[in-house]
mmCIF file of C-alpha atoms in Angstrom:
data_model
loop_
_atom_site.group_PDB
_atom_site.id
_atom_site.type_symbol
_atom_site.label_atom_id
_atom_site.label_comp_id
_atom_site.label_asym_id
_atom_site.label_seq_id
_atom_site.Cartn_x
_atom_site.Cartn_y
_atom_site.Cartn_z
ATOM 1 C CA UNK A 1 37.857 47.306 81.704
ATOM 2 C CA UNK A 2 38.981 49.572 84.567
ATOM 3 C CA UNK A 3 41.765 47.106 85.347
ATOM 4 C CA UNK A 4 42.944 47.205 81.713
ATOM 5 C CA UNK A 5 42.886 51.049 81.705
ATOM 6 C CA UNK A 6 44.849 51.097 84.951
ATOM 7 C CA UNK A 7 47.413 48.665 83.557
ATOM 8 C CA UNK A 8 47.586 50.677 80.329
ATOM 9 C CA UNK A 9 48.140 53.878 82.323
ATOM 10 C CA UNK A 10 50.871 52.180 84.382
ATOM 11 C CA UNK A 11 52.551 50.980 81.165
ATOM 12 C CA UNK A 12 52.493 54.520 79.738
ATOM 13 C CA UNK A 13 53.984 55.874 82.978
ATOM 14 C CA UNK A 14 56.648 53.169 82.910
ATOM 15 C CA UNK A 15 57.405 53.884 79.259
ATOM 16 C CA UNK A 16 57.607 57.624 79.974
ATOM 17 C CA UNK A 17 59.928 57.012 82.942
ATOM 18 C CA UNK A 18 62.184 54.755 80.855
ATOM 19 C CA UNK A 19 62.274 57.365 78.091
ATOM 20 C CA UNK A 20 63.310 60.072 80.583
ATOM 21 C CA UNK A 21 65.995 57.821 82.078
ATOM 22 C CA UNK A 22 67.388 56.847 78.670
ATOM 23 C CA UNK A 23 67.373 60.454 77.466
ATOM 24 C CA UNK A 24 69.118 61.575 80.653
ATOM 25 C CA UNK A 25 71.705 58.819 80.283
ATOM 26 C CA UNK A 26 72.418 59.839 76.700
ATOM 27 C CA UNK A 27 72.705 63.477 77.690
ATOM 28 C CA UNK A 28 75.133 62.586 80.470
ATOM 29 C CA UNK A 29 77.148 60.400 78.115
ATOM 30 C CA UNK A 30 77.600 63.355 75.759
ATOM 31 C CA UNK A 31 78.482 65.816 78.516
ATOM 32 C CA UNK A 32 82.241 66.306 78.529
ATOM 33 C CA UNK A 33 84.037 68.668 80.828
ATOM 34 C CA UNK A 34 87.633 69.792 81.267
ATOM 35 C CA UNK A 35 89.451 72.356 83.365
ATOM 36 C CA UNK A 36 92.207 74.879 82.921
ATOM 37 C CA UNK A 37 94.426 76.837 85.315
ATOM 38 C CA UNK A 38 94.174 80.322 83.798
ATOM 39 C CA UNK A 39 96.842 81.836 86.073
ATOM 40 C CA UNK A 40 99.328 79.108 85.183
ATOM 41 C CA UNK A 41 98.454 79.389 81.494
ATOM 42 C CA UNK A 42 98.955 83.162 81.493
ATOM 43 C CA UNK A 43 102.314 82.800 83.232
ATOM 44 C CA UNK A 44 103.476 80.256 80.638
ATOM 45 C CA UNK A 45 102.448 82.141 77.492
ATOM 46 C CA UNK A 46 104.832 84.468 75.668
ATOM 47 C CA UNK A 47 102.433 87.410 76.153
ATOM 48 C CA UNK A 48 102.055 86.564 79.834
ATOM 49 C CA UNK A 49 105.804 86.395 80.371
ATOM 50 C CA UNK A 50 106.238 89.735 78.606
ATOM 51 C CA UNK A 51 103.502 91.316 80.750
ATOM 52 C CA UNK A 52 105.070 89.911 83.921
ATOM 53 C CA UNK A 53 108.454 91.352 82.960
ATOM 54 C CA UNK A 54 106.895 94.741 82.212
ATOM 55 C CA UNK A 55 105.091 94.683 85.572
ATOM 56 C CA UNK A 56 108.330 93.805 87.347
ATOM 57 C CA UNK A 57 110.120 96.751 85.713
ATOM 58 C CA UNK A 58 107.292 99.109 86.636
ATOM 59 C CA UNK A 59 107.183 97.804 90.224
ATOM 60 C CA UNK A 60 110.968 98.116 90.561
ATOM 61 C CA UNK A 61 110.780 101.710 89.322
ATOM 62 C CA UNK A 62 108.034 102.573 91.826
ATOM 63 C CA UNK A 63 109.860 100.802 94.651
ATOM 64 C CA UNK A 64 113.044 102.714 93.874
ATOM 65 C CA UNK A 65 111.160 106.020 94.129
ATOM 66 C CA UNK A 66 109.530 104.938 97.375
ATOM 67 C CA UNK A 67 112.827 103.737 98.849
ATOM 68 C CA UNK A 68 114.400 107.147 98.217
ATOM 69 C CA UNK A 69 111.497 108.882 99.981
ATOM 70 C CA UNK A 70 111.661 106.392 102.843
ATOM 71 C CA UNK A 71 115.392 106.998 103.227
ATOM 72 C CA UNK A 72 114.767 110.756 103.356
ATOM 73 C CA UNK A 73 112.080 110.289 106.024
ATOM 74 C CA UNK A 74 114.329 107.970 108.050
ATOM 75 C CA UNK A 75 117.080 110.610 107.910
ATOM 76 C CA UNK A 76 114.612 113.280 109.069
ATOM 77 C CA UNK A 77 113.564 111.020 111.965
ATOM 78 C CA UNK A 78 117.182 110.352 112.992
ATOM 79 C CA UNK A 79 118.038 114.051 112.848
ATOM 80 C CA UNK A 80 114.997 114.870 114.960
ATOM 81 C CA UNK A 81 115.957 112.236 117.553
ATOM 82 C CA UNK A 82 119.540 113.556 117.717
ATOM 83 C CA UNK A 83 118.418 117.165 118.115
ATOM 84 C CA UNK A 84 115.591 116.398 120.522
ATOM 85 C CA UNK A 85 117.548 117.417 123.603
ATOM 86 C CA UNK A 86 118.964 120.642 122.126
ATOM 87 C CA UNK A 87 115.854 121.935 120.357
ATOM 88 C CA UNK A 88 113.360 124.150 122.092
ATOM 89 C CA UNK A 89 110.032 122.487 122.680
ATOM 90 C CA UNK A 90 108.337 124.673 120.063
ATOM 91 C CA UNK A 91 111.048 123.967 117.440
ATOM 92 C CA UNK A 92 110.897 120.235 118.200
ATOM 93 C CA UNK A 93 107.109 120.230 117.798
ATOM 94 C CA UNK A 94 107.459 122.007 114.450
ATOM 95 C CA UNK A 95 110.047 119.477 113.207
ATOM 96 C CA UNK A 96 107.893 116.579 114.457
ATOM 97 C CA UNK A 97 104.920 118.034 112.550
ATOM 98 C CA UNK A 98 107.041 118.299 109.381
ATOM 99 C CA UNK A 99 108.088 114.667 109.814
ATOM 100 C CA UNK A 100 104.464 113.633 110.272
ATOM 101 C CA UNK A 101 103.451 115.487 107.098
ATOM 102 C CA UNK A 102 106.256 113.818 105.139
ATOM 103 C CA UNK A 103 105.168 110.401 106.438
ATOM 104 C CA UNK A 104 101.583 111.104 105.322
ATOM 105 C CA UNK A 105 102.845 112.156 101.889
ATOM 106 C CA UNK A 106 104.886 108.951 101.719
ATOM 107 C CA UNK A 107 101.853 106.827 102.592
ATOM 108 C CA UNK A 108 99.776 108.612 99.948
ATOM 109 C CA UNK A 109 102.556 108.121 97.409
ATOM 110 C CA UNK A 110 102.775 104.407 98.259
ATOM 111 C CA UNK A 111 98.990 104.003 97.911
ATOM 112 C CA UNK A 112 99.051 105.851 94.593
ATOM 113 C CA UNK A 113 101.909 103.657 93.342
ATOM 114 C CA UNK A 114 99.987 100.519 94.337
ATOM 115 C CA UNK A 115 96.878 101.771 92.556
ATOM 116 C CA UNK A 116 98.862 102.603 89.419
ATOM 117 C CA UNK A 117 100.455 99.143 89.444
ATOM 118 C CA UNK A 118 97.052 97.476 89.726
ATOM 119 C CA UNK A 119 95.725 99.592 86.862
ATOM 120 C CA UNK A 120 98.779 98.746 84.734
ATOM 121 C CA UNK A 121 98.348 95.041 85.503
ATOM 122 C CA UNK A 122 94.714 95.233 84.422
ATOM 123 C CA UNK A 123 95.698 96.960 81.180
ATOM 124 C CA UNK A 124 98.353 94.334 80.458
ATOM 125 C CA UNK A 125 96.144 91.363 81.330
ATOM 126 C CA UNK A 126 92.960 92.480 79.557
ATOM 127 C CA UNK A 127 94.061 91.558 75.999
ATOM 128 C CA UNK A 128 95.655 88.337 77.254
ATOM 129 C CA UNK A 129 92.495 87.228 79.058
ATOM 130 C CA UNK A 130 90.337 88.196 76.074
ATOM 131 C CA UNK A 131 92.487 86.120 73.721
ATOM 132 C CA UNK A 132 92.621 83.317 76.313
ATOM 133 C CA UNK A 133 88.806 83.106 76.363
ATOM 134 C CA UNK A 134 88.700 82.900 72.564
ATOM 135 C CA UNK A 135 91.317 80.134 72.523
ATOM 136 C CA UNK A 136 89.520 78.229 75.304
ATOM 137 C CA UNK A 137 86.270 78.429 73.360
ATOM 138 C CA UNK A 138 87.969 77.085 70.219
ATOM 139 C CA UNK A 139 89.673 74.283 72.179
ATOM 140 C CA UNK A 140 86.363 73.340 73.797
ATOM 141 C CA UNK A 141 84.623 73.173 70.431
ATOM 142 C CA UNK A 142 87.489 71.206 68.841
ATOM 143 C CA UNK A 143 87.390 68.683 71.697
ATOM 144 C CA UNK A 144 83.558 68.590 71.802
ATOM 145 C CA UNK A 145 83.498 69.775 75.403
ATOM 146 C CA UNK A 146 80.282 70.892 77.033
ATOM 147 C CA UNK A 147 82.058 72.904 79.705
ATOM 148 C CA UNK A 148 85.514 74.140 80.696
ATOM 149 C CA UNK A 149 85.904 75.238 84.293
ATOM 150 C CA UNK A 150 88.686 77.203 85.896
ATOM 151 C CA UNK A 151 91.059 75.481 88.239
ATOM 152 C CA UNK A 152 93.501 77.297 90.456
ATOM 153 C CA UNK A 153 95.973 75.845 92.911
ATOM 154 C CA UNK A 154 95.357 78.676 95.368
ATOM 155 C CA UNK A 155 91.564 79.017 95.144
ATOM 156 C CA UNK A 156 90.755 75.287 95.396
ATOM 157 C CA UNK A 157 87.714 75.615 93.142
ATOM 158 C CA UNK A 158 88.238 72.098 91.837
ATOM 159 C CA UNK A 159 88.992 69.735 94.686
ATOM 160 C CA UNK A 160 89.818 66.784 92.444
ATOM 161 C CA UNK A 161 90.030 66.320 88.721
ATOM 162 C CA UNK A 162 91.595 63.676 86.554
ATOM 163 C CA UNK A 163 94.842 65.178 85.192
ATOM 164 C CA UNK A 164 93.823 63.990 81.715
ATOM 165 C CA UNK A 165 91.069 66.622 81.810
ATOM 166 C CA UNK A 166 93.577 69.471 82.330
ATOM 167 C CA UNK A 167 93.673 71.659 79.201
ATOM 168 C CA UNK A 168 96.268 74.101 80.558
ATOM 169 C CA UNK A 169 99.176 72.857 78.424
ATOM 170 C CA UNK A 170 96.961 72.623 75.319
ATOM 171 C CA UNK A 171 95.759 76.147 76.032
ATOM 172 C CA UNK A 172 99.303 77.528 76.308
ATOM 173 C CA UNK A 173 100.316 75.881 73.014
ATOM 174 C CA UNK A 174 97.187 77.054 71.210
ATOM 175 C CA UNK A 175 97.488 80.560 72.693
ATOM 176 C CA UNK A 176 101.118 80.972 71.641
ATOM 177 C CA UNK A 177 100.373 79.767 68.106
ATOM 178 C CA UNK A 178 97.166 81.842 67.706
ATOM 179 C CA UNK A 179 97.418 85.124 65.858
#
């Protein structure tokens, strides 16, 4: 009787193990994953191209302002170098201090411009990324995907993926046609 109970217990364990394996296999069979390069998708959408153009205009405007200031500072530096031998030590020190102050102002202006550009980029990208997430979610549901991961050529998050799993082109098409 003990031998029969032991065999019965072993059969139940075997049955349980087989059930777990079969269930796991079915779950894995239904798990479908794809990837998308968000950066590439943003760059290829109409909204992304418009945002990039707007950022370029803003950056060009800021760079033009900074170039003018830099030219003025370079001129101040050249004038100071030319007059170095004829200026009294006290006058030279005063001019050098003025140049230093102007250089500090320039550096602050450049940092401010960079910060403003980053803020502007965030403002331009926020609605694009929000819409992109919605479109990705819809694509994933339409294709019965369990997961969509981000791929990026620069970040190397995905080391290898079958190109057939790349949703980037589908995403761009769906994004451009979405309202």
